[in-house]
Short mmCIF file of C-alpha atoms in Angstrom, two decimals:
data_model
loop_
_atom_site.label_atom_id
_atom_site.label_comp_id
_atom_site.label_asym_id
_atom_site.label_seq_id
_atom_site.Cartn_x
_atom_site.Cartn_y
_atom_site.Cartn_z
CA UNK A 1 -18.66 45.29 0.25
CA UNK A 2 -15.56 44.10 2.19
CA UNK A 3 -12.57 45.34 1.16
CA UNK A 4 -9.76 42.49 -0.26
CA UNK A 5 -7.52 41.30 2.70
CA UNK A 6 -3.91 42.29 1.89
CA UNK A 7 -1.48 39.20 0.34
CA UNK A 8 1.91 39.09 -0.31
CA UNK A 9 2.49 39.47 -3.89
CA UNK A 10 4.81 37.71 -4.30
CA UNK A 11 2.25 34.73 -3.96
CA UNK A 12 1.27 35.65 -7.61
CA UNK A 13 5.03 34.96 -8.90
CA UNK A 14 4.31 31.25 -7.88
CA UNK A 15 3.96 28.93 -10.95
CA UNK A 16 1.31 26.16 -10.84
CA UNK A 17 2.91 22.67 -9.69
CA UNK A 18 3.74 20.26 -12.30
CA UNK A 19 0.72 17.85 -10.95
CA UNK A 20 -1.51 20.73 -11.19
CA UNK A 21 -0.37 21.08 -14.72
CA UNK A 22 -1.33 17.50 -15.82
CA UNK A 23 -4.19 17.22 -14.12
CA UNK A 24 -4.94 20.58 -16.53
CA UNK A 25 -4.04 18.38 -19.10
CA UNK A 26 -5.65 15.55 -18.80
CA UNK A 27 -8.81 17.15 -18.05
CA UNK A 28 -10.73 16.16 -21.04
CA UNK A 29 -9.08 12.83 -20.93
CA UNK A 30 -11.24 9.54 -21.11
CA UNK A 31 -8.54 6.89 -20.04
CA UNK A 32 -8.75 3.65 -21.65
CA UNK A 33 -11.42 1.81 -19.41
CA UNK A 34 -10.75 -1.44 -20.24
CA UNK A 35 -7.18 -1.04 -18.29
CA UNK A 36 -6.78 -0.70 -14.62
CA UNK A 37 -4.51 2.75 -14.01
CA UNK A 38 -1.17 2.61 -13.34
CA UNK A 39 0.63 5.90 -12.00
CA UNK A 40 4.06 6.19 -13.03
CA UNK A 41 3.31 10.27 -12.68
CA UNK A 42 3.81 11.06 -9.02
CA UNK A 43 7.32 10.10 -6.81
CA UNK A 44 5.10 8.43 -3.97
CA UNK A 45 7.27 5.08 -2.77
CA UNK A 46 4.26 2.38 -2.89
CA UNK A 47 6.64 -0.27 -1.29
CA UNK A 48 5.70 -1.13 2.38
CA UNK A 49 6.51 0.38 5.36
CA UNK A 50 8.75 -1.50 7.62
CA UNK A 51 7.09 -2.82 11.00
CA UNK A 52 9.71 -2.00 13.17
CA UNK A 53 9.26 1.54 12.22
CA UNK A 54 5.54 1.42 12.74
CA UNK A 55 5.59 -0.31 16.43
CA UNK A 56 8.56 2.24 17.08
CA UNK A 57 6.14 5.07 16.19
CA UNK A 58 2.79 3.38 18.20
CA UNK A 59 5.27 2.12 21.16
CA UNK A 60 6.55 6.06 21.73
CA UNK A 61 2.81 7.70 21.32
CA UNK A 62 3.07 8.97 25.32
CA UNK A 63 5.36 11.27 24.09
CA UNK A 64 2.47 13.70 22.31
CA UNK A 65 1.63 15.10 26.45
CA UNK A 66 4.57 17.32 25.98
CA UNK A 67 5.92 19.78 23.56
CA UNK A 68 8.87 18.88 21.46
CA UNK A 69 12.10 21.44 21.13
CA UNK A 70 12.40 22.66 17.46
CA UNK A 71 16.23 21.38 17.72
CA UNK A 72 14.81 17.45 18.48
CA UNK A 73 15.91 15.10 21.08
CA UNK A 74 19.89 14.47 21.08
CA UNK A 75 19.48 10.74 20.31
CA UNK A 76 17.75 11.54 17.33
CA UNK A 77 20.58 14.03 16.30
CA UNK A 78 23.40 11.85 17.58
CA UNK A 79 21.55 8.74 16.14
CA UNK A 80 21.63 10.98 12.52
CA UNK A 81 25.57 11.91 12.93
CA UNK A 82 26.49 8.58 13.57
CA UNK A 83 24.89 7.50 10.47
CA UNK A 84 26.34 10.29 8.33
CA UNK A 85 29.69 9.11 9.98
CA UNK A 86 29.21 4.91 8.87
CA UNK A 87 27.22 6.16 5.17
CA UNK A 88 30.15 8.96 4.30
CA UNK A 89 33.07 7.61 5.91
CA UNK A 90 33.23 11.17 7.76
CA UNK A 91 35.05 11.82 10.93
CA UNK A 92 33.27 13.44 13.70
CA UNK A 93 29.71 14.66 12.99
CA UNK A 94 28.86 16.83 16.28
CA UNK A 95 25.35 17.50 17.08
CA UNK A 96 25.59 21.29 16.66
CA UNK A 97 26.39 20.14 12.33
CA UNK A 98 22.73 18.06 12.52
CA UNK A 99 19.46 19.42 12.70
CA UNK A 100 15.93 17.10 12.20
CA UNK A 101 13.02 18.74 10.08
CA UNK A 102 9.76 17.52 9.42
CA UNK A 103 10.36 16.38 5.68
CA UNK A 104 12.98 18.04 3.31
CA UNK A 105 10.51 19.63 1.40
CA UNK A 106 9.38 22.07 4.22
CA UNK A 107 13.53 22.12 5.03
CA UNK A 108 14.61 22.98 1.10
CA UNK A 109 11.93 25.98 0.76
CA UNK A 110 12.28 27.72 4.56
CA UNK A 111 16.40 27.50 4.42
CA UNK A 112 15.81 29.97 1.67
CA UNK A 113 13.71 32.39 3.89
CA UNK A 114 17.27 32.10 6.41
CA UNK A 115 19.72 33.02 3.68
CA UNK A 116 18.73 34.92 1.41
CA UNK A 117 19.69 38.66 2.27
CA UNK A 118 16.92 40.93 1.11
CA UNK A 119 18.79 44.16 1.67
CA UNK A 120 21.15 43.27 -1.00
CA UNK A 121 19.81 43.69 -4.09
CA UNK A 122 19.34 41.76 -7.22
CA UNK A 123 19.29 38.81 -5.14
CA UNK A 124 19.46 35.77 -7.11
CA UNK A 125 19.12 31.77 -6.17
CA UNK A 126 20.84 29.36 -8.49
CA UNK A 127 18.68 25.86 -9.40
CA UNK A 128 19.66 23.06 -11.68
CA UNK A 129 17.37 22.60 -14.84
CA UNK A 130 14.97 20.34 -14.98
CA UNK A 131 14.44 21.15 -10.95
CA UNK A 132 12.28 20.28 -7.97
CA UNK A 133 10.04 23.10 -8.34
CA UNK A 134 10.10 23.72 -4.32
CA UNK A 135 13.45 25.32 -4.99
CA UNK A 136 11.95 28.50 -7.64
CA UNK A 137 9.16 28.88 -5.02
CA UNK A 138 11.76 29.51 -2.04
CA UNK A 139 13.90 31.95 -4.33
CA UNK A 140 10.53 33.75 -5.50
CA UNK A 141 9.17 33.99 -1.65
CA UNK A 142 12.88 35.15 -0.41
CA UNK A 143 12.44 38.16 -2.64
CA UNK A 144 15.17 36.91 -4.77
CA UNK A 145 15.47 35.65 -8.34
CA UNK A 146 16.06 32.47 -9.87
CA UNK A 147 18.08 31.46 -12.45
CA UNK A 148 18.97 28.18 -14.01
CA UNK A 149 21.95 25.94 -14.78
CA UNK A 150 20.91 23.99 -17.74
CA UNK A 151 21.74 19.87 -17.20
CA UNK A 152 24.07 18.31 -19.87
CA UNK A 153 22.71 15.52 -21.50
CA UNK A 154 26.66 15.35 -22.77
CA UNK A 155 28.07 15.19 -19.14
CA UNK A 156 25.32 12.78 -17.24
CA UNK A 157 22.92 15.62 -16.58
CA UNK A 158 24.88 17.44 -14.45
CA UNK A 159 23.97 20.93 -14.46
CA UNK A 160 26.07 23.40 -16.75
CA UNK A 161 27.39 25.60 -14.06
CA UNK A 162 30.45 27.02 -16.26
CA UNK A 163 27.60 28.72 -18.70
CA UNK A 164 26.39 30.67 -15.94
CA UNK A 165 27.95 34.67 -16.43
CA UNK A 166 30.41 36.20 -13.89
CA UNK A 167 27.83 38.99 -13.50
CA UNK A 168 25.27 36.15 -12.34
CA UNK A 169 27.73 34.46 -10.09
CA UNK A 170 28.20 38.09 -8.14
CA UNK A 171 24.87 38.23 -7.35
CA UNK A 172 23.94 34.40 -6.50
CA UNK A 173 23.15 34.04 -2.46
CA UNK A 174 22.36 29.92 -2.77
CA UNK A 175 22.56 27.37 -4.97
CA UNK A 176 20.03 24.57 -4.94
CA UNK A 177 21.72 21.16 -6.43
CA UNK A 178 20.32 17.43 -6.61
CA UNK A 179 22.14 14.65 -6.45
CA UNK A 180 21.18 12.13 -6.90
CA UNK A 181 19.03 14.20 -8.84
CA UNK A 182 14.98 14.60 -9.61
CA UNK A 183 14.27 13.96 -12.56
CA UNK A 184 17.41 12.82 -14.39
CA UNK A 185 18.70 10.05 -11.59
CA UNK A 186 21.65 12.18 -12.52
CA UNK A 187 24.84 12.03 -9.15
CA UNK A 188 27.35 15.02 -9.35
CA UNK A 189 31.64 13.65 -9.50
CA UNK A 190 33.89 14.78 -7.09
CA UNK A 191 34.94 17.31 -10.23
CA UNK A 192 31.59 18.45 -9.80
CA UNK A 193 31.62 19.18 -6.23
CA UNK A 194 35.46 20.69 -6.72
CA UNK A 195 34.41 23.22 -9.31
CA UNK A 196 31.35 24.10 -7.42
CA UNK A 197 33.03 24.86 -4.13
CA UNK A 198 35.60 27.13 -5.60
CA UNK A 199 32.90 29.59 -7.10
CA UNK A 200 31.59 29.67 -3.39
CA UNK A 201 34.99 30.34 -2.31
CA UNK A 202 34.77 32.97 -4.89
CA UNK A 203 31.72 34.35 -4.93
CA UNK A 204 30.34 33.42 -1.44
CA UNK A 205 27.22 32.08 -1.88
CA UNK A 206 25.68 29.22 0.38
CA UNK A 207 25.40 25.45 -0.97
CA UNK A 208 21.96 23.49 0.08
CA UNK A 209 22.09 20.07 -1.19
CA UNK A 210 19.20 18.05 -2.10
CA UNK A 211 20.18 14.12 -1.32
CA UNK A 212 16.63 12.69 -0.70
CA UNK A 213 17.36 9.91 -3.04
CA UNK A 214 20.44 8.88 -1.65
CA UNK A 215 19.65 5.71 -0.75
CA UNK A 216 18.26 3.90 -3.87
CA UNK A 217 21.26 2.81 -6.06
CA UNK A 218 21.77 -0.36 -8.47
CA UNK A 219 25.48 -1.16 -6.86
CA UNK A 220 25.94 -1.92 -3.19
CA UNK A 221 29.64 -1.24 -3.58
CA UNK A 222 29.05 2.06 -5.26
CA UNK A 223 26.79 4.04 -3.22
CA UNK A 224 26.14 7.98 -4.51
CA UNK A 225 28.70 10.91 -3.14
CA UNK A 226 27.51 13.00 -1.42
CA UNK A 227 28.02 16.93 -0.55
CA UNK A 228 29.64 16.69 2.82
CA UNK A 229 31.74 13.34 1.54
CA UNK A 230 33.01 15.11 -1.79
CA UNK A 231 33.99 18.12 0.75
CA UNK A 232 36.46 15.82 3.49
CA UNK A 233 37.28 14.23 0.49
CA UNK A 234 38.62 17.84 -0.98
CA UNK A 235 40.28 18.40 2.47
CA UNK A 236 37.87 21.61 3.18
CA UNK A 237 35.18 22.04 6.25
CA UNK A 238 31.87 22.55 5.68
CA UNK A 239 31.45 26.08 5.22
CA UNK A 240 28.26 27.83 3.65
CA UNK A 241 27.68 24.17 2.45
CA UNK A 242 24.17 21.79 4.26
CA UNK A 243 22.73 18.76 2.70
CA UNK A 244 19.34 17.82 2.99
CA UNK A 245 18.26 13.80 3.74
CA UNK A 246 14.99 12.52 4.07
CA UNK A 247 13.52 8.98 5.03
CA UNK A 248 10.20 9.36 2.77
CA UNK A 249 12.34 7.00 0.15
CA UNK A 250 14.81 5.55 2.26
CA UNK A 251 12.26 3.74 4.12
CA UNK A 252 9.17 4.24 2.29
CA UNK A 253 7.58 6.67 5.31
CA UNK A 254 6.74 9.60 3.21
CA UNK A 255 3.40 10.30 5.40
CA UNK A 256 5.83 9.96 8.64
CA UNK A 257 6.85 13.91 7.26
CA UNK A 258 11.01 13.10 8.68
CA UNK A 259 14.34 14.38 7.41
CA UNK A 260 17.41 16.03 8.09
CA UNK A 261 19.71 19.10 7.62
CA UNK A 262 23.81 18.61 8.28
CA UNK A 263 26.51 20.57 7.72
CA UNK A 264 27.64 24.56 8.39
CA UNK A 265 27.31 24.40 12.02
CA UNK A 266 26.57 28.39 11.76
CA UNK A 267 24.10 28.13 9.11
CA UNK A 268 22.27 25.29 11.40
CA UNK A 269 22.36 28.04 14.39
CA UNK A 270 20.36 30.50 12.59
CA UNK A 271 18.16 28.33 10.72
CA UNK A 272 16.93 26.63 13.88
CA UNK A 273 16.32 30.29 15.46
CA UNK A 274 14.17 30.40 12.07
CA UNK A 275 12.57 27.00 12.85
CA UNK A 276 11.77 28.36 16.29
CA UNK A 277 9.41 31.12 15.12
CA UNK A 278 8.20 29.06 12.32
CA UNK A 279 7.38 26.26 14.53
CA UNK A 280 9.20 23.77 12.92
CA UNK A 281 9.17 21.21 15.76
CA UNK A 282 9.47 17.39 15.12
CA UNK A 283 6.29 15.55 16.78
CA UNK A 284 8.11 12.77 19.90
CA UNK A 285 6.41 9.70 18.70
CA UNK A 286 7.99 10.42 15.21
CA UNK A 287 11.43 11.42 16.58
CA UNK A 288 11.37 7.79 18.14
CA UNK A 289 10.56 5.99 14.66
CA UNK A 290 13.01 8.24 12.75
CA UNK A 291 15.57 6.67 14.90
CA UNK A 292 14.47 3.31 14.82
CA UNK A 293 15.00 4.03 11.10
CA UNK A 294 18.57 5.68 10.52
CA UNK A 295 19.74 2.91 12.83
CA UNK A 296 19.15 -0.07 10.78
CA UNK A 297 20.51 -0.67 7.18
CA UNK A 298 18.92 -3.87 6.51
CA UNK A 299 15.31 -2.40 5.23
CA UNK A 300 17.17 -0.20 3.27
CA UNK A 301 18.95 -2.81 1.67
CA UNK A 302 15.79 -4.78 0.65
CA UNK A 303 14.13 -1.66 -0.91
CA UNK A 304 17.33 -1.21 -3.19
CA UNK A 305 17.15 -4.76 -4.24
CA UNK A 306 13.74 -4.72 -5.22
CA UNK A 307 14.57 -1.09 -7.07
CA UNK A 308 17.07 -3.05 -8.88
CA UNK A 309 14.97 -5.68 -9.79
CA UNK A 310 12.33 -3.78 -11.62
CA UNK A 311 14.88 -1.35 -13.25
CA UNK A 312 16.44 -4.18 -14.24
CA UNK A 313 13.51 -5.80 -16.12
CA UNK A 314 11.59 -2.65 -17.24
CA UNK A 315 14.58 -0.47 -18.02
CA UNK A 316 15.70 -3.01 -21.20
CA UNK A 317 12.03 -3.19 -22.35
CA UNK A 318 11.32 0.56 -22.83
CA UNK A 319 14.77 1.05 -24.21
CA UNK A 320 13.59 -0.87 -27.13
CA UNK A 321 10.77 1.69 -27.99
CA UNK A 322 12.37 4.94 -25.87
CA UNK A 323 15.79 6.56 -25.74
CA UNK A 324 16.19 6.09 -21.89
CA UNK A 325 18.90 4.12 -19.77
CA UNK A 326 19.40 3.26 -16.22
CA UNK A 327 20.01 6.36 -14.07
CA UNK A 328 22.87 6.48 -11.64
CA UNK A 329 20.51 6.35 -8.70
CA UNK A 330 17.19 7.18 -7.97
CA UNK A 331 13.80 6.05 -9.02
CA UNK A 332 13.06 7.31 -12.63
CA UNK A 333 13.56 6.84 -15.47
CA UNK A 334 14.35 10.13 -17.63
CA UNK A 335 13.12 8.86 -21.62
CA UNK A 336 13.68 11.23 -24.58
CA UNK A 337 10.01 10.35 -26.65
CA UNK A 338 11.84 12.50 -29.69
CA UNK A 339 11.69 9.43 -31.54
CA UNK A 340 7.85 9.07 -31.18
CA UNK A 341 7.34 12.00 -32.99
CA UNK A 342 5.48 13.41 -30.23
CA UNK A 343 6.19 16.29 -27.99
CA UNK A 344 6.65 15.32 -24.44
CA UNK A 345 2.81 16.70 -23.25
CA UNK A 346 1.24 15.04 -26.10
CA UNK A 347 2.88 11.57 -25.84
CA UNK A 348 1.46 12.08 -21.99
CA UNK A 349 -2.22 12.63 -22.85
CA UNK A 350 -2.32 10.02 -25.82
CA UNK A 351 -0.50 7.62 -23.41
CA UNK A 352 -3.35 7.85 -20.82
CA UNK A 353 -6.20 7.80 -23.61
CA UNK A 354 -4.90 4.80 -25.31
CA UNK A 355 -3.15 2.81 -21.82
CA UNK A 356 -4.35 4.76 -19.00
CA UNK A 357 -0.91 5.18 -17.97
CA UNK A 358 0.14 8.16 -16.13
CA UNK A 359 3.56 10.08 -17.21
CA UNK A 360 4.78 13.61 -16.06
CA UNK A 361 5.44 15.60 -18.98
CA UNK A 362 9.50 16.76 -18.88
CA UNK A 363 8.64 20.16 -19.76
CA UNK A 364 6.51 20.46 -16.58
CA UNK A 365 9.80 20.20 -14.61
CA UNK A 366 11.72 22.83 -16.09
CA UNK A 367 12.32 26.46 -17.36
CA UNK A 368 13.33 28.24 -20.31
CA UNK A 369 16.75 29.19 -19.98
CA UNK A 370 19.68 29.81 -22.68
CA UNK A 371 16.66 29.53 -25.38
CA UNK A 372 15.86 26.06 -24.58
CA UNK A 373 13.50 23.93 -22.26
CA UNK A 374 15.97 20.78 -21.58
CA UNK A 375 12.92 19.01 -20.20
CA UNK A 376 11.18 19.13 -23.65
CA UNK A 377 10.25 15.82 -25.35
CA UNK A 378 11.39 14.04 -22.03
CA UNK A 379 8.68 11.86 -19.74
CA UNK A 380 9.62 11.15 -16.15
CA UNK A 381 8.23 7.76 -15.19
CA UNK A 382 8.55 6.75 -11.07
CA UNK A 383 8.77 2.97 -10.97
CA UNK A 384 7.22 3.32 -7.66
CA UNK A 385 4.85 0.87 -7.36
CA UNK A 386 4.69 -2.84 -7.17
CA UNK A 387 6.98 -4.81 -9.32
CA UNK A 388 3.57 -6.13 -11.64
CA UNK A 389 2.26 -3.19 -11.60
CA UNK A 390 5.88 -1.85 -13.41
CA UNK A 391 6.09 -4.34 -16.02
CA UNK A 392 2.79 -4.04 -16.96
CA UNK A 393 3.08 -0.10 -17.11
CA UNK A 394 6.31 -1.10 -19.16
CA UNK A 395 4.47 -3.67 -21.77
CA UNK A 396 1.59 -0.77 -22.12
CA UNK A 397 4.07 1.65 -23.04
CA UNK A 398 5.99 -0.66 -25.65
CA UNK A 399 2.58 -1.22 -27.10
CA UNK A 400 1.70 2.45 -27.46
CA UNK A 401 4.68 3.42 -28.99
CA UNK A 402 5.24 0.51 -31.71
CA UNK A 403 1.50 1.52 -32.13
CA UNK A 404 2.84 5.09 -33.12
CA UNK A 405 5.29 3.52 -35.20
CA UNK A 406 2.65 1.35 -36.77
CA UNK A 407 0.19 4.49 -37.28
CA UNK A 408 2.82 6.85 -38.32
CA UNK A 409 2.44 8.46 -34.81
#
């Protein structure tokens, strides 16, 4: 008999994803058959790609006879400065502050494998609660710990940071935020930002800032702050502090795998040496169409507008049924089912039985932490596809819950 090939076991720390975890639940399911699906489960943008990006990425394909550099062509990273420049009023973005990755997923979880010092122990990585669950599998695969900052329902969502111990705070390397954030739509004030860099200042530890819904806001004259704004708006550099952009929901590419890193221009130098050996080079032909992208606002524009339109109409409709309200950006919708009388898992698998409509269970998203799950008895719902599609999901869901009502649930 062969022997068992050696793992890291660490690998056995990972928790399954959330989609894993409703497809587990939904297993025995028989959706309602007389109803086409609708998926308001998964954060895919359904909302067409633009053309200009797609002939940009055909017109550049000669570029895949040669091998790209892991640090990307310099008009792609001057073409990303300049935009952080016109989108956060910053001065001076210099090349050596901007690196392109291949999606921020792959970005958010191998920055961790950079930081995080292993020879220091009790190494612990600081996420917001509910959380992207990429950030607990970067911690766990660092060989440090994570811990969680609870959101506040009672300030916007925005994650709890002063109930974290001084004893914690010592031993935190890097703190994951998002803002605008995944699930809760949730964007961190300037406060915010202020109170978080002064316990780096204090305690050291490296900022990585999630932004990858940025772009999709209800108010084109109110457009979501972000980390290396609310810093030159504080008057500090950028110092232990990167944010994270992506064009998967900007401009509805999420197969074209493109995104950025900005910020500590020391922090960039080491994580592309990491990015060298981990072969984190960005394919030419999509280098070309990322910059066709981040140079023109226009696209962008149209996708918010048609965001706004269908929060607009289905936001009002649940509300009647749901406790849930417009987010300050993003693309979900964050509804407390308390009043269904259902917990958040079972108002998921009835609401597929009865509608076959697809919710993510709130609980899925988050940890235990100060006694309490704060994504119990919450659904996320992705208005991600077509405006029909949304309002139909919407009137399903109104029907299923006055149906509750009507059944005493």
């Amino acid at each position: 008999m062969n022997p068992r090939p050696n793992l890291n076991p660490r690998l056995d720390l990972l928790q399954p994803y959330p989609f894993e975890k409703l497809k587990a639940l939904c297993a025995d399911i028989a959706p309602n058959a007389a109803l086409a699906p609708i998926s308001f489960g998964i954060g895919e943008p359904k909302h067409p790609t633009p053309e200009f990006i797609k002939a940009a990425l055909s017109g550049s394909l000669a570029g895949l006879a040669n091998y790209p550099t892991t640090a990307g062509a310099d008009s792609l990273r001057k073409g990303i400065a300049a935009w952080l420049e016109r989108r956060y009023g910053l001065p001076r973005v210099d090349m050596a502050q901007v690196l392109p990755v291949t999606g921020s997923r792959e970005a958010l979880f191998s920055f961790a494998q950079t930081v995080i010092d292993g020879t220091r122990p009790g190494a612990l990585v600081l996420c917001p609660n509910p959380f992207y669950q990429i950030y607990e599998g970067a911690a766990l695969l660092a060989g440090a710990t994570p811990v969680f900052a609870n959101s506040d329902p009672a300030r916007n969502f925005a994650p709890a940071f002063d109930r974290i111990a001084d004893d914690a705070w010592a031993r935190v390397q890097l703190v994951y935020v998002c803002s605008p954030g995944n699930p809760t739509g949730a964007v961190l004030s300037l406060d915010d930002w202020k109170q978080l860099f002064a316990l780096s200042d204090r305690h050291g530890f490296v900022i990585a800032s999630d932004e990858c819904y940025s772009e999709i806001y209800f108010d084109e004259g109110r457009p979501p702050l972000g980390a290396l704004e609310a810093a030159h708006k504080l008057g500090r550099g950028f110092e232990r502090l990167v944010m994270f952009s992506s064009l998967s929901k900007r401009s509805n590419v999420p197969g074209l795998r493109s995104g950025f890193v900005a910020g500590d221009a020391a922090l960039l130098k080491a994580f592309l040496l990491y990015r060298t050996y981990h072969g984190g080079a960005m394919n030419p032909a999509v280098q070309a169409a990322s910059l066709a992208a981040w140079n023109d606002e226009d696209h962008v524009r149209e996708n918010r507008a048609a965001y706004v339109r269908k929060f607009a109409e289905v936001t009002p409709m649940l509300a009647e049924v749901l406790d849930v309200a417009l987010p300050d950006a993003g693309f979900y919708l964050w509804a407390d089912v308390s009043r269904t009388g259902l917990t958040d898992t079972e108002f998921a698998a009835r609401l597929l039985a009865e509608q076959n409509v697809t919710v993510l269970p709130g609980s899925y998203l988050a940890r235990e932490a100060d006694g309490v799950n704060p994504g119990a008895n919450r659904v996320r719902m992705a208005l991600v596809a077509t405006p029909e599609e949304c309002l139909e999901g919407a009137r399903r869901i109104v029907d299923f819950c006055r149906s509750l009502q009507a059944r005493g649930a």
